[in-house]
Structures are given as structure tokens and as C-alpha cells.
CSV table of C-alpha atoms and ligand atoms in Angstrom, one decimal:
chain,number,residue,atom,x,y,z
A,1,MET,CA,108.5,-104.7,-165.0
A,2,LYS,CA,107.0,-105.3,-161.6
A,3,LYS,CA,107.6,-101.7,-160.7
A,4,ILE,CA,105.9,-100.4,-163.8
A,5,PHE,CA,103.0,-102.7,-163.2
A,6,PHE,CA,102.5,-101.3,-159.7
A,7,THR,CA,103.0,-97.8,-160.9
A,8,VAL,CA,100.3,-98.3,-163.5
A,9,LEU,CA,98.1,-100.0,-161.0
A,10,GLY,CA,98.6,-97.1,-158.5
A,11,LEU,CA,97.7,-94.6,-161.2
A,12,LEU,CA,94.6,-96.6,-162.0
A,13,ILE,CA,93.5,-96.6,-158.4
A,14,ILE,CA,94.2,-92.9,-158.0
A,15,ASN,CA,92.2,-92.3,-161.2
A,16,THR,CA,89.3,-94.4,-160.0
A,17,VAL,CA,89.3,-92.6,-156.6
A,18,THR,CA,89.5,-89.2,-158.3
A,19,ALA,CA,86.7,-90.1,-160.6
A,20,GLN,CA,84.6,-91.4,-157.7
A,21,ASN,CA,85.3,-88.2,-155.8
A,22,SER,CA,84.3,-85.9,-158.7
A,23,GLN,CA,81.2,-88.0,-159.3
A,24,GLU,CA,80.3,-87.6,-155.6
A,25,GLN,CA,80.9,-83.9,-155.9
A,26,SER,CA,78.8,-83.5,-158.9
A,27,ASP,CA,76.0,-85.6,-157.2
A,28,SER,CA,76.2,-83.4,-154.2
A,29,LEU,CA,76.0,-80.2,-156.3
A,30,MET,CA,73.0,-81.6,-158.1
A,31,LEU,CA,71.2,-82.3,-154.9
A,32,ARG,CA,72.0,-78.8,-153.7
A,33,LYS,CA,70.5,-77.4,-157.0
A,34,ILE,CA,67.4,-79.5,-156.6
A,35,TYR,CA,66.8,-78.4,-153.0
A,36,ASP,CA,67.5,-74.7,-153.9
A,37,MET,CA,65.0,-74.8,-156.7
A,38,SER,CA,62.3,-76.5,-154.6
A,39,LEU,CA,62.8,-74.2,-151.6
A,40,MET,CA,63.3,-70.9,-153.4
A,41,GLN,CA,61.2,-71.3,-156.6
A,42,GLY,CA,59.0,-74.2,-155.8
A,43,LYS,CA,55.5,-74.8,-157.2
A,44,SER,CA,54.2,-77.6,-155.0
A,45,TYR,CA,52.6,-75.3,-152.5
A,46,ASP,CA,50.6,-73.3,-155.1
A,47,TRP,CA,49.4,-76.5,-156.7
A,48,LEU,CA,48.3,-77.8,-153.4
A,49,ASP,CA,46.5,-74.6,-152.6
A,50,HIS,CA,44.5,-75.0,-155.8
A,51,LEU,CA,43.8,-78.7,-155.3
A,52,SER,CA,42.7,-78.2,-151.7
A,53,ASN,CA,41.0,-74.8,-151.7
A,54,LYS,CA,39.7,-74.4,-155.3
A,55,ILE,CA,38.7,-78.1,-155.8
A,56,GLY,CA,38.5,-79.7,-152.3
A,57,GLY,CA,37.8,-83.3,-151.3
A,58,ARG,CA,38.2,-85.6,-154.3
A,59,LEU,CA,36.4,-88.8,-153.6
A,60,SER,CA,36.5,-91.3,-156.6
A,61,GLY,CA,33.6,-90.7,-159.0
A,62,SER,CA,32.9,-87.2,-157.8
A,63,TYR,CA,32.8,-84.0,-159.7
A,64,GLN,CA,35.8,-82.8,-157.7
A,65,ALA,CA,37.8,-85.9,-158.7
A,66,GLN,CA,37.2,-85.1,-162.3
A,67,GLN,CA,38.2,-81.5,-161.8
A,68,ALA,CA,41.4,-82.7,-160.2
A,69,VAL,CA,42.1,-84.9,-163.3
A,70,GLU,CA,41.6,-81.9,-165.6
A,71,TYR,CA,43.6,-79.5,-163.5
A,72,THR,CA,46.7,-81.7,-163.0
A,73,LYS,CA,46.7,-82.7,-166.6
A,74,GLU,CA,46.7,-79.0,-167.7
A,75,GLU,CA,49.5,-78.2,-165.2
A,76,LEU,CA,51.6,-81.1,-166.4
A,77,GLU,CA,51.1,-80.0,-170.0
A,78,SER,CA,52.4,-76.6,-169.1
A,79,LEU,CA,55.7,-78.1,-167.9
A,80,GLY,CA,56.9,-79.0,-171.4
A,81,LEU,CA,57.2,-82.7,-170.7
A,82,ASP,CA,57.6,-85.2,-173.6
A,83,LYS,CA,54.2,-86.8,-173.0
A,84,VAL,CA,51.1,-86.2,-170.9
A,85,TRP,CA,48.1,-88.5,-171.1
A,86,LEU,CA,45.1,-89.8,-169.2
A,87,GLN,CA,44.8,-93.5,-168.6
A,88,PRO,CA,41.1,-94.6,-168.3
A,89,VAL,CA,40.0,-96.6,-165.3
A,90,MET,CA,36.6,-97.5,-164.0
A,91,VAL,CA,36.1,-96.5,-160.3
A,92,PRO,CA,33.5,-97.1,-157.6
A,93,LYS,CA,31.3,-94.3,-156.7
A,94,TRP,CA,30.0,-94.0,-153.1
A,95,THR,CA,28.3,-90.9,-151.8
A,96,ARG,CA,27.8,-89.8,-148.2
A,97,GLY,CA,24.5,-88.0,-148.7
A,98,SER,CA,23.4,-85.5,-146.1
A,99,LYS,CA,25.5,-85.3,-142.9
A,100,GLU,CA,25.3,-88.1,-140.4
A,101,PHE,CA,23.7,-87.6,-137.0
A,102,ALA,CA,24.0,-89.5,-133.7
A,103,TYR,CA,23.2,-89.2,-130.1
A,104,VAL,CA,23.4,-91.2,-126.9
A,105,GLU,CA,20.2,-91.5,-124.9
A,106,THR,CA,20.9,-92.3,-121.2
A,107,SER,CA,17.3,-92.2,-120.2
A,108,PRO,CA,14.1,-91.6,-122.2
A,109,GLY,CA,14.4,-88.0,-123.5
A,110,THR,CA,17.9,-87.4,-122.1
A,111,THR,CA,20.3,-87.2,-125.0
A,112,ARG,CA,23.7,-86.0,-125.9
A,113,THR,CA,24.9,-85.7,-129.5
A,114,VAL,CA,28.1,-87.4,-130.5
A,115,ASN,CA,30.4,-86.8,-133.6
A,116,ILE,CA,30.3,-89.6,-136.1
A,117,THR,CA,31.0,-90.0,-139.8
A,118,ALA,CA,30.0,-92.9,-142.1
A,119,LEU,CA,32.8,-95.2,-143.1
A,120,GLY,CA,33.4,-95.2,-146.8
A,121,GLY,CA,31.4,-98.0,-148.5
A,122,SER,CA,28.9,-98.3,-145.6
A,123,VAL,CA,25.2,-98.7,-146.3
A,124,ALA,CA,22.8,-96.2,-145.0
A,125,THR,CA,20.8,-96.7,-141.8
A,126,PRO,CA,17.1,-97.4,-142.3
A,127,ALA,CA,15.3,-94.1,-143.1
A,128,GLY,CA,14.3,-93.5,-139.5
A,129,GLY,CA,17.9,-94.3,-138.2
A,130,THR,CA,19.2,-97.1,-136.1
A,131,LYS,CA,18.6,-97.1,-132.3
A,132,ALA,CA,19.8,-99.9,-130.1
A,133,GLN,CA,21.7,-100.8,-127.0
A,134,VAL,CA,25.5,-100.8,-127.3
A,135,ILE,CA,28.1,-103.5,-126.6
A,136,GLU,CA,31.7,-102.3,-126.3
A,137,VAL,CA,34.4,-104.6,-127.6
A,138,GLN,CA,38.2,-104.2,-127.9
A,139,GLY,CA,38.5,-105.9,-131.3
A,140,ILE,CA,37.1,-108.4,-133.7
A,141,GLU,CA,38.4,-111.3,-131.6
A,142,ASP,CA,36.0,-110.2,-128.8
A,143,LEU,CA,32.9,-110.9,-130.9
A,144,GLU,CA,33.3,-114.7,-130.5
A,145,HIS,CA,33.6,-114.3,-126.7
A,146,TYR,CA,30.3,-112.5,-126.4
A,147,GLY,CA,28.5,-114.5,-129.1
A,148,ARG,CA,25.2,-114.0,-130.8
A,149,GLU,CA,23.4,-114.1,-127.4
A,150,GLN,CA,24.9,-110.8,-126.3
A,151,ILE,CA,25.4,-109.1,-129.7
A,152,GLU,CA,22.2,-109.7,-131.6
A,153,GLY,CA,20.2,-106.5,-132.1
A,154,LYS,CA,22.8,-104.3,-130.6
A,155,ILE,CA,25.3,-101.7,-131.9
A,156,VAL,CA,28.8,-103.1,-131.6
A,157,PHE,CA,31.3,-100.4,-130.5
A,158,PHE,CA,34.8,-101.2,-131.4
A,159,ASN,CA,37.0,-99.2,-129.0
A,160,ARG,CA,40.6,-100.6,-129.2
A,161,PRO,CA,42.8,-97.5,-129.3
A,162,MET,CA,45.9,-96.9,-131.3
A,163,ARG,CA,49.0,-97.8,-129.2
A,164,PRO,CA,50.7,-94.6,-128.0
A,165,ASP,CA,54.0,-96.3,-127.2
A,166,LEU,CA,54.8,-97.1,-130.8
A,167,ILE,CA,57.0,-94.6,-132.4
A,168,SER,CA,55.7,-95.3,-135.9
A,169,THR,CA,52.1,-94.1,-135.9
A,170,PHE,CA,51.6,-96.2,-139.0
A,171,GLU,CA,52.4,-99.3,-137.0
A,172,ALA,CA,49.8,-98.1,-134.4
A,173,TYR,CA,47.3,-97.6,-137.2
A,174,GLY,CA,48.0,-101.1,-138.5
A,175,GLY,CA,47.2,-102.5,-135.1
A,176,CYS,CA,43.7,-101.1,-135.1
A,177,VAL,CA,42.4,-100.6,-138.6
A,178,ASP,CA,40.9,-104.1,-138.9
A,179,GLN,CA,38.1,-102.9,-136.7
A,180,ARG,CA,37.3,-100.2,-139.2
A,181,TYR,CA,37.9,-102.3,-142.3
A,182,SER,CA,36.2,-105.6,-141.3
A,183,GLY,CA,34.2,-104.7,-138.1
A,184,ALA,CA,30.8,-104.5,-139.8
A,185,ALA,CA,31.3,-107.7,-141.8
A,186,GLU,CA,32.3,-109.6,-138.7
A,187,ALA,CA,29.7,-108.1,-136.2
A,188,GLY,CA,27.0,-108.6,-138.8
A,189,LYS,CA,27.6,-112.4,-138.5
A,190,TYR,CA,26.4,-112.2,-134.9
A,191,GLY,CA,23.3,-110.2,-135.8
A,192,ALA,CA,24.5,-106.8,-134.8
A,193,ALA,CA,22.3,-103.8,-135.8
A,194,GLY,CA,25.2,-101.5,-136.6
A,195,VAL,CA,28.8,-100.7,-135.9
A,196,ILE,CA,30.5,-97.7,-134.3
A,197,VAL,CA,34.3,-97.6,-134.5
A,198,ARG,CA,36.7,-95.5,-132.5
A,199,SER,CA,38.5,-93.1,-134.9
A,200,MET,CA,42.0,-94.1,-136.0
A,201,ASN,CA,43.5,-91.1,-134.2
A,202,LEU,CA,46.1,-90.9,-131.4
A,203,ARG,CA,44.9,-87.5,-130.2
A,204,MET,CA,41.8,-86.8,-128.1
A,205,ASP,CA,39.6,-84.5,-130.2
A,206,ASP,CA,36.1,-84.1,-131.7
A,207,TYR,CA,36.9,-85.2,-135.3
A,208,PRO,CA,35.6,-88.5,-136.5
A,209,HIS,CA,37.9,-90.2,-139.1
A,210,THR,CA,36.4,-92.0,-142.1
A,211,GLY,CA,38.2,-94.6,-144.2
A,212,SER,CA,37.4,-97.7,-146.3
A,213,MET,CA,35.6,-100.7,-145.0
A,214,SER,CA,34.5,-103.9,-146.7
A,215,TYR,CA,31.5,-106.2,-146.3
A,216,GLY,CA,33.5,-109.1,-147.7
A,217,SER,CA,31.0,-111.7,-149.0
A,218,THR,CA,28.1,-110.5,-146.9
A,219,PRO,CA,24.9,-110.5,-149.0
A,220,VAL,CA,23.6,-106.9,-149.7
A,221,SER,CA,20.4,-107.6,-147.7
A,222,GLU,CA,22.5,-108.4,-144.5
A,223,ARG,CA,24.8,-105.4,-144.5
A,224,ILE,CA,24.8,-103.3,-141.4
A,225,PRO,CA,25.7,-99.6,-141.3
A,226,ALA,CA,29.1,-98.6,-139.9
A,227,ALA,CA,30.4,-95.2,-138.7
A,228,ALA,CA,33.5,-93.8,-136.9
A,229,ILE,CA,33.1,-91.8,-133.7
A,230,SER,CA,35.6,-89.1,-132.5
A,231,THR,CA,38.1,-90.1,-129.9
A,232,ASN,CA,36.5,-87.8,-127.3
A,233,ASP,CA,33.1,-89.2,-127.9
A,234,ALA,CA,34.5,-92.8,-127.8
A,235,ALA,CA,35.9,-92.0,-124.4
A,236,TYR,CA,32.6,-90.5,-123.3
A,237,LEU,CA,30.6,-93.5,-124.6
A,238,SER,CA,32.9,-96.0,-123.0
A,239,GLY,CA,32.7,-94.1,-119.7
A,240,ILE,CA,29.0,-93.7,-119.6
A,241,LEU,CA,28.4,-97.4,-120.6
A,242,LYS,CA,30.2,-98.5,-117.5
A,243,MET,CA,27.5,-96.7,-115.4
A,244,ASN,CA,24.6,-97.5,-117.7
A,245,LYS,CA,24.7,-100.6,-119.7
A,246,ASP,CA,21.1,-100.1,-121.0
A,247,LEU,CA,21.7,-96.7,-122.7
A,248,GLN,CA,20.7,-96.5,-126.3
A,249,LEU,CA,22.7,-95.1,-129.2
A,250,TYR,CA,20.9,-93.6,-132.2
A,251,PHE,CA,22.6,-92.9,-135.5
A,252,LYS,CA,21.4,-92.0,-139.0
A,253,GLN,CA,23.4,-91.9,-142.2
A,254,ASN,CA,22.4,-91.5,-145.8
A,255,SER,CA,25.2,-93.0,-147.8
A,256,GLU,CA,24.8,-94.8,-151.1
A,257,GLN,CA,26.8,-97.1,-153.4
A,258,HIS,CA,26.3,-96.3,-157.1
A,259,GLU,CA,27.4,-97.9,-160.4
A,260,ASP,CA,31.1,-97.7,-161.2
A,261,VAL,CA,32.0,-94.6,-163.3
A,262,GLN,CA,34.7,-93.6,-165.7
A,263,SER,CA,37.8,-91.9,-164.3
A,264,TYR,CA,41.5,-91.6,-165.0
A,265,ASN,CA,45.1,-91.8,-163.9
A,266,VAL,CA,47.0,-88.7,-164.9
A,267,ILE,CA,50.4,-89.5,-166.3
A,268,GLY,CA,53.3,-87.4,-167.6
A,269,GLU,CA,56.8,-88.3,-168.6
A,270,ILE,CA,60.2,-87.1,-169.6
A,271,THR,CA,61.5,-89.7,-172.0
A,272,GLY,CA,65.0,-91.0,-171.2
A,273,SER,CA,67.9,-89.8,-173.4
A,274,GLU,CA,70.0,-93.0,-173.1
A,275,TYR,CA,67.8,-95.8,-171.8
A,276,PRO,CA,64.2,-94.7,-172.6
A,277,GLU,CA,62.9,-98.2,-172.1
A,278,GLU,CA,63.8,-98.1,-168.4
A,279,ILE,CA,61.0,-96.4,-166.5
A,280,LEU,CA,61.1,-94.7,-163.1
A,281,VAL,CA,57.7,-93.8,-161.6
A,282,VAL,CA,57.1,-91.1,-159.0
A,283,GLY,CA,53.5,-90.7,-157.8
A,284,GLY,CA,50.8,-90.1,-155.3
A,285,HIS,CA,47.0,-90.6,-155.3
A,286,LEU,CA,44.7,-87.9,-156.8
A,287,ASP,CA,41.5,-89.1,-155.0
A,288,SER,CA,40.9,-88.3,-151.3
A,289,TRP,CA,38.2,-88.6,-148.7
A,290,ASP,CA,35.4,-86.1,-148.9
A,291,ILE,CA,35.2,-84.6,-145.4
A,292,GLY,CA,38.4,-82.6,-145.6
A,293,ASP,CA,40.1,-81.3,-148.6
A,294,GLY,CA,42.7,-84.1,-148.8
A,295,ALA,CA,45.7,-81.7,-148.4
A,296,HIS,CA,47.9,-84.2,-146.6
A,297,ASP,CA,46.2,-87.4,-147.9
A,298,ASP,CA,47.3,-87.3,-150.6
A,299,GLY,CA,47.3,-83.8,-152.2
A,300,ALA,CA,50.9,-83.4,-150.8
A,301,GLY,CA,52.1,-86.6,-152.6
A,302,VAL,CA,50.4,-85.5,-155.9
A,303,VAL,CA,52.1,-82.1,-156.0
A,304,GLN,CA,55.4,-83.4,-154.7
A,305,SER,CA,55.5,-85.9,-157.5
A,306,MET,CA,54.6,-83.3,-160.1
A,307,GLU,CA,57.3,-81.1,-158.7
A,308,VAL,CA,60.0,-83.8,-159.2
A,309,LEU,CA,59.5,-83.5,-163.0
A,310,ARG,CA,59.2,-79.7,-162.9
A,311,LEU,CA,62.5,-79.4,-160.9
A,312,PHE,CA,64.3,-81.5,-163.5
A,313,LYS,CA,63.0,-79.3,-166.3
A,314,GLU,CA,63.8,-76.1,-164.4
A,315,ILE,CA,67.4,-77.0,-163.6
A,316,GLY,CA,68.0,-78.4,-167.1
A,317,TYR,CA,68.6,-82.0,-166.0
A,318,LYS,CA,68.0,-84.4,-168.9
A,319,PRO,CA,67.3,-87.9,-167.4
A,320,LYS,CA,69.0,-90.9,-169.0
A,321,ARG,CA,66.0,-93.0,-168.2
A,322,THR,CA,62.3,-92.3,-168.6
A,323,ILE,CA,60.8,-90.5,-165.6
A,324,ARG,CA,57.1,-90.7,-165.2
A,325,VAL,CA,54.8,-89.0,-162.8
A,326,VAL,CA,51.6,-91.0,-162.1
A,327,LEU,CA,48.7,-89.5,-160.3
A,328,PHE,CA,46.7,-92.5,-159.3
A,329,MET,CA,42.9,-92.5,-159.0
A,330,ASN,CA,41.0,-94.3,-156.3
A,331,GLU,CA,43.6,-95.4,-153.8
A,332,GLU,CA,41.2,-94.8,-150.9
A,333,ASN,CA,38.3,-97.0,-151.7
A,334,GLY,CA,39.4,-99.5,-154.3
A,335,LEU,CA,43.0,-99.1,-155.6
A,336,ARG,CA,41.7,-99.3,-159.1
A,337,GLY,CA,44.2,-96.7,-160.4
A,338,GLY,CA,47.2,-98.5,-159.1
A,339,ASN,CA,46.0,-101.9,-160.4
A,340,LYS,CA,45.1,-100.4,-163.8
A,341,TYR,CA,48.5,-98.8,-164.2
A,342,ALA,CA,50.4,-102.1,-163.4
A,343,GLU,CA,48.0,-104.0,-165.6
A,344,VAL,CA,48.7,-101.7,-168.6
A,345,ALA,CA,52.4,-101.7,-167.9
A,346,LYS,CA,52.5,-105.5,-167.9
A,347,SER,CA,50.4,-105.8,-171.1
A,348,LYS,CA,52.8,-103.4,-172.9
A,349,ASN,CA,55.8,-105.2,-171.5
A,350,GLU,CA,57.2,-102.0,-170.0
A,351,LYS,CA,60.3,-102.3,-167.9
A,352,HIS,CA,59.9,-100.5,-164.6
A,353,ILE,CA,63.0,-100.3,-162.6
A,354,PHE,CA,61.9,-98.0,-159.8
A,355,ALA,CA,58.7,-96.6,-158.3
A,356,LEU,CA,58.5,-94.1,-155.5
A,357,GLU,CA,55.2,-93.0,-153.8
A,358,SER,CA,54.5,-90.2,-151.4
A,359,ASP,CA,51.4,-91.0,-149.4
A,360,ALA,CA,52.2,-90.4,-145.8
A,361,GLY,CA,51.5,-86.7,-145.5
A,362,GLY,CA,53.3,-83.5,-146.3
A,363,PHE,CA,55.4,-83.4,-143.1
A,364,THR,CA,59.1,-83.0,-142.7
A,365,PRO,CA,60.8,-85.8,-144.7
A,366,ARG,CA,63.0,-88.2,-142.8
A,367,GLY,CA,63.9,-90.6,-145.6
A,368,PHE,CA,62.5,-93.6,-147.4
A,369,SER,CA,61.5,-97.2,-146.9
A,370,PHE,CA,62.3,-99.6,-149.7
A,371,ASP,CA,61.0,-102.9,-151.0
A,372,ALA,CA,64.2,-104.1,-152.5
A,373,ASP,CA,66.7,-107.1,-152.4
A,374,LYS,CA,69.9,-107.0,-150.4
A,375,ALA,CA,72.2,-105.8,-153.2
A,376,GLN,CA,69.8,-103.2,-154.4
A,377,PHE,CA,69.4,-101.9,-150.9
A,378,ALA,CA,73.1,-101.8,-150.4
A,379,GLN,CA,73.4,-99.7,-153.6
A,380,ILE,CA,70.8,-97.3,-152.3
A,381,GLN,CA,72.4,-97.0,-148.9
A,382,SER,CA,75.7,-96.0,-150.5
A,383,TRP,CA,73.9,-92.7,-151.4
A,384,LYS,CA,72.9,-91.9,-147.8
A,385,GLU,CA,75.8,-89.6,-147.2
A,386,LEU,CA,74.6,-87.2,-149.9
A,387,PHE,CA,71.4,-86.6,-148.0
A,388,LYS,CA,73.1,-85.7,-144.7
A,389,PRO,CA,73.0,-81.9,-145.2
A,390,TYR,CA,69.2,-82.1,-145.6
A,391,LEU,CA,68.7,-84.1,-142.4
A,392,ILE,CA,67.4,-87.1,-144.4
A,393,HIS,CA,68.6,-90.2,-142.6
A,394,TYR,CA,65.9,-92.9,-142.6
A,395,PHE,CA,66.8,-95.6,-145.2
A,396,GLU,CA,65.1,-98.8,-144.2
A,397,LEU,CA,63.7,-101.9,-145.8
A,398,GLY,CA,59.9,-102.0,-145.5
A,399,GLY,CA,56.7,-101.0,-147.3
A,400,SER,CA,56.5,-98.6,-150.2
A,401,GLY,CA,53.0,-97.3,-151.2
A,402,ALA,CA,49.6,-98.9,-152.0
A,403,ASP,CA,49.5,-97.5,-155.6
A,404,VAL,CA,52.9,-98.7,-156.6
A,405,GLY,CA,52.5,-102.0,-154.9
A,406,PRO,CA,50.9,-103.8,-157.9
A,407,LEU,CA,54.1,-103.0,-159.9
A,408,LYS,CA,56.1,-105.4,-157.8
A,409,GLN,CA,57.7,-107.9,-160.2
A,410,GLY,CA,61.2,-109.0,-160.9
A,411,ASP,CA,63.9,-106.4,-160.4
A,412,VAL,CA,61.8,-103.4,-159.7
A,413,VAL,CA,62.6,-101.4,-156.5
A,414,LEU,CA,59.6,-99.9,-154.8
A,415,ALA,CA,60.0,-97.0,-152.3
A,416,GLY,CA,57.9,-94.7,-150.1
A,417,LEU,CA,58.8,-91.3,-148.9
A,418,ARG,CA,58.8,-91.4,-145.0
A,419,PRO,CA,58.0,-88.0,-143.5
A,420,ASP,CA,57.7,-87.5,-139.7
A,421,SER,CA,54.5,-89.4,-138.8
A,422,GLN,CA,53.7,-88.0,-135.4
A,423,ARG,CA,50.9,-85.6,-136.5
A,424,TYR,CA,49.6,-87.5,-139.5
A,425,PHE,CA,46.8,-89.3,-137.8
A,426,ASP,CA,45.6,-86.0,-136.2
A,427,HIS,CA,44.3,-85.3,-139.8
A,428,HIS,CA,44.1,-88.6,-141.7
A,429,HIS,CA,40.7,-89.0,-143.3
A,430,ALA,CA,39.1,-86.3,-141.1
A,431,ALA,CA,37.5,-82.9,-141.7
A,432,ASN,CA,40.8,-81.3,-140.5
A,433,ASP,CA,42.9,-82.7,-143.3
A,434,THR,CA,43.1,-79.3,-144.8
A,435,PHE,CA,45.5,-77.0,-146.6
A,436,GLU,CA,46.4,-74.8,-143.5
A,437,HIS,CA,47.8,-77.9,-141.8
A,438,VAL,CA,50.5,-78.4,-144.5
A,439,ASN,CA,53.7,-76.4,-143.9
A,440,LYS,CA,55.1,-75.0,-147.1
A,441,ARG,CA,58.8,-75.7,-146.3
A,442,GLU,CA,58.1,-79.2,-145.1
A,443,LEU,CA,56.2,-79.9,-148.4
A,444,GLU,CA,59.0,-78.5,-150.5
A,445,LEU,CA,61.7,-80.4,-148.6
A,446,GLY,CA,59.7,-83.6,-149.4
A,447,ALA,CA,59.6,-82.8,-153.1
A,448,ALA,CA,63.3,-82.1,-153.2
A,449,THR,CA,64.1,-85.3,-151.3
A,450,MET,CA,62.1,-87.3,-153.7
A,451,ALA,CA,63.7,-85.6,-156.7
A,452,SER,CA,67.1,-86.3,-155.3
A,453,LEU,CA,66.5,-90.0,-155.0
A,454,VAL,CA,65.0,-90.2,-158.4
A,455,TYR,CA,68.0,-88.3,-159.8
A,456,LEU,CA,70.4,-90.9,-158.3
A,457,VAL,CA,68.4,-93.9,-159.5
A,458,ASP,CA,68.3,-92.3,-162.9
A,459,ASN,CA,72.0,-91.6,-163.0
A,460,TYR,CA,73.2,-95.0,-161.7
A,461,GLY,CA,70.3,-97.4,-162.5
A,462,ILE,CA,69.2,-100.2,-160.2
A,463,LYS,CA,71.1,-103.4,-159.6
A,464,ARG,CA,69.5,-106.5,-161.0
A,465,ILE,CA,68.7,-109.1,-158.4
A,466,ASN,CA,71.2,-112.0,-158.1
A,467,THR,CA,73.3,-110.9,-161.1
A,468,ASP,CA,75.4,-108.1,-159.8
A,469,VAL,CA,78.2,-109.0,-157.4
A,470,GLU,CA,77.9,-107.1,-154.1
A,471,GLU,CA,81.6,-106.2,-153.8
A,472,LYS,CA,81.2,-104.0,-156.9
A,473,LEU,CA,79.2,-101.6,-154.7
B,501,LIG,ZN1,46.5,-91.8,-148.9
């Protein structure tokens, strides 16, 4: 009896192991198919070409943003998805107006122009421009040290650079971006006439980098203009200030904040064949800044997300769960699209189990970061081996993406594609964020990497927090 029992048990174990092996084999074949399709017959690069070169910068509320909505909707409709629709969302509309201009005057009549760009959301300078002495600071904390006495009437120059020793350039960005986001609101409290911020860029070059800023609760009449200056010109300004504290900086910008306007998130889905009520989202943001064409930020994420669904259709994979591509509007200066999507999902009681965003550039993919609990993360890590042939190795807990962030609730796992980040801030929010700086293969590898993870989540589902036992993994 005992012997029979052990023989049966042995067979069961062998069966389970064989089943596991064949499952792993079929997963690895599926990943190979996904990568083959993306690399040999991919569409992401052509879509990006159109978005970047035919449409261009897609700032919320602009004509180009509307064109991008129409174009991506049409393209999704051509894929034969089960549903494609537009989700209305009101977005802010800020316009730059004619190009900014700035110069440093070292003595009356002796000037040198410097490269600046208005920060998104900044007020214009007075019609004749702003001209004042400059006080250089290394961050918001410095303002208190100098006080109103030394700041009033001057232009505050925030010059803390991104740290070059940090391997993650996003971490370096995180250590500086408060100067851009809150610098004007804070300097305004000390009576500053304007704000100039060193561009969030690790490289020394002539491109100023824009980005969002906020005046917080500052009354409209007390808002001061804010611009970013290129890293080369920040170094020049800092150097010459050491020799001549009395020099004057002049800048003129013509930006304007308008009433909110109607826009849309673009959504398409393949409805699940077994668990249609369980939803997986893959997305990027359709809007971009206006001074480049938004190829890396976030044209790449948009076309990669569209490609995930196209790859499934092309290889004939029928998802068990519902896979949705969401192209979010207004990530850059408002996050209205991400908030709206989560709000509608909640009001409809939709069950999202997973949301993956690509918003870190179209560079060589390295892996993903996850916002997940321990058991969920262990489940995901068990798939790591499948990615080895594609040099995808980075599976870490951490942030996901701004647009999918508002979906955080209950069991949902959020994730972000993590491409190599070393060159991202050479282009981020600058005039050189353009199509020619995106490499076709790197973009396609990213799309395939995303599709592979979405396939695995679709196939196995996501563990529920605290209910699944870890040893089952
Ligand atoms: Zn972005």
C-alpha cells in the first residue's frame, strides 16, 4: 500500500514537473514569437515617425495634441481590436507665444545672449521684459539664508546641478527638480523679480529644458516669470557672476495661461476570453512638451503600448483577460488624463489587476520596476529567467509611472518599463527630443519586452495581497 502510494506520489511529482517544464517551454516560445514580430515586422517606429515628424510637439490643448488623438485612434481602429474609444477629459492650455530671449549685460551696452526657455505654466515677463541683478543659489533652502534683504528685486538663479555620481539619472533628476517646480513660488515670497533655473541635464550643452512648475497658492498678481537656462549658459552665468556681482540679466517671455479645453484619452482593448472583467493596462502619455517633437517623452511609450496589442493580434494570441492600451492626455502639465482614467475606472467598479507604463524614453530596455506587495513581486520575479535571452535583467520594487499611479488601489500591480537612463536627460523636455534620437531596434525591444510581461501577467494572473500563500510560488 505504502509502495503504491509513493509510486503514485512519484508519478504526480513527475507529472507536475513535466507540466511545469512544458509550460516554461511554451512561455519561452511565446516570448521568442513576440520579439521576432516586433524586431522583424514591427510598427512602432513608423508610428513614432508620424507622431514626431508629421504632428510634432503635442502640448495639452494644442492643435497637435488633437491631431495625435485622431491619428492614434484611427491607427488603433485599424488593428481590429474589440473596442476603441475616446475618453473625454478637460485639460489646461498654456501657450509659449513667441520665442523667449535673454542676455547678460556685464557693463552698460556689453551683452551676451543666453539660451533660455519658459517653464511650462510660467507667466510672461512684463511687455518690456525683466531686467535685474542676479543672485545665485544652490536650492530652495538657500533662500531663507539670503532673506528678503538680498533677494528682493533680483532674479534668483537656481544652479544646483544634477549629481553625476548617481547611476540612475532619474534619481539625480529627483534631487534637483524642486528648483524648477517650486522655485518661482518660493523665490516670489522674498520679492524676487524672476527666476532662472539651471536645466535638468547632466550634459553640458546649449539646450534649455522646459518642464512643469507651480505657483502653489501664490495670488495671480504676485506670480513671477520663470525660465530654464542651458547648462553651458548656467556655467557661464555662474562664472561671470563671481567676477561681477552687479551684472544684469534681461529676459523676455510671452507665455499665457488660457481656459481649460476639451481633450481625450485614447483607449483600445482586446476583451478577455476567460476573465474579461480582469483588466490589464499598458500605456504612455500622448501629450508632450512643445519645443521638441516629444519622440522620447513620450512618443516612444505611446507607440510601444499600441504595439503590445498589435503584436498579440499579429501572432494570434487571444488574451484570457482584457488588455487595454491607454494613451493618456496631459501628463506633463496636469496629469488630468491619468486622474480621469482612474476616476472613471472607479466609478464603473472596474477591476484592474495590472498597469504598465512606458515613460522613460525609447532607449534599450533593461527591465521593470514594480509597485507590488511581496508575494506579487515574488511571482513576477519567477519569470525573470524567461527574459534572460533578451538581456532584460532589472526587476526591482520601486515607482511605476505618473499616469498609472492614480490606479493604485487594493491588489493592482503597477509597473514601469526601465530603459537605460544615461542619455535620457540629454533630451528630456528639450528641443533635441526628436525622432532621430530614437533608435529603431531599441524602441522595438522595449515594445517586445512590455508585450512579454503583459503576456505573462495575462496567462497567470496576479496574486492577491495576503490571500495567496507564498510557498505556492
Ligand atoms: Zn513623460
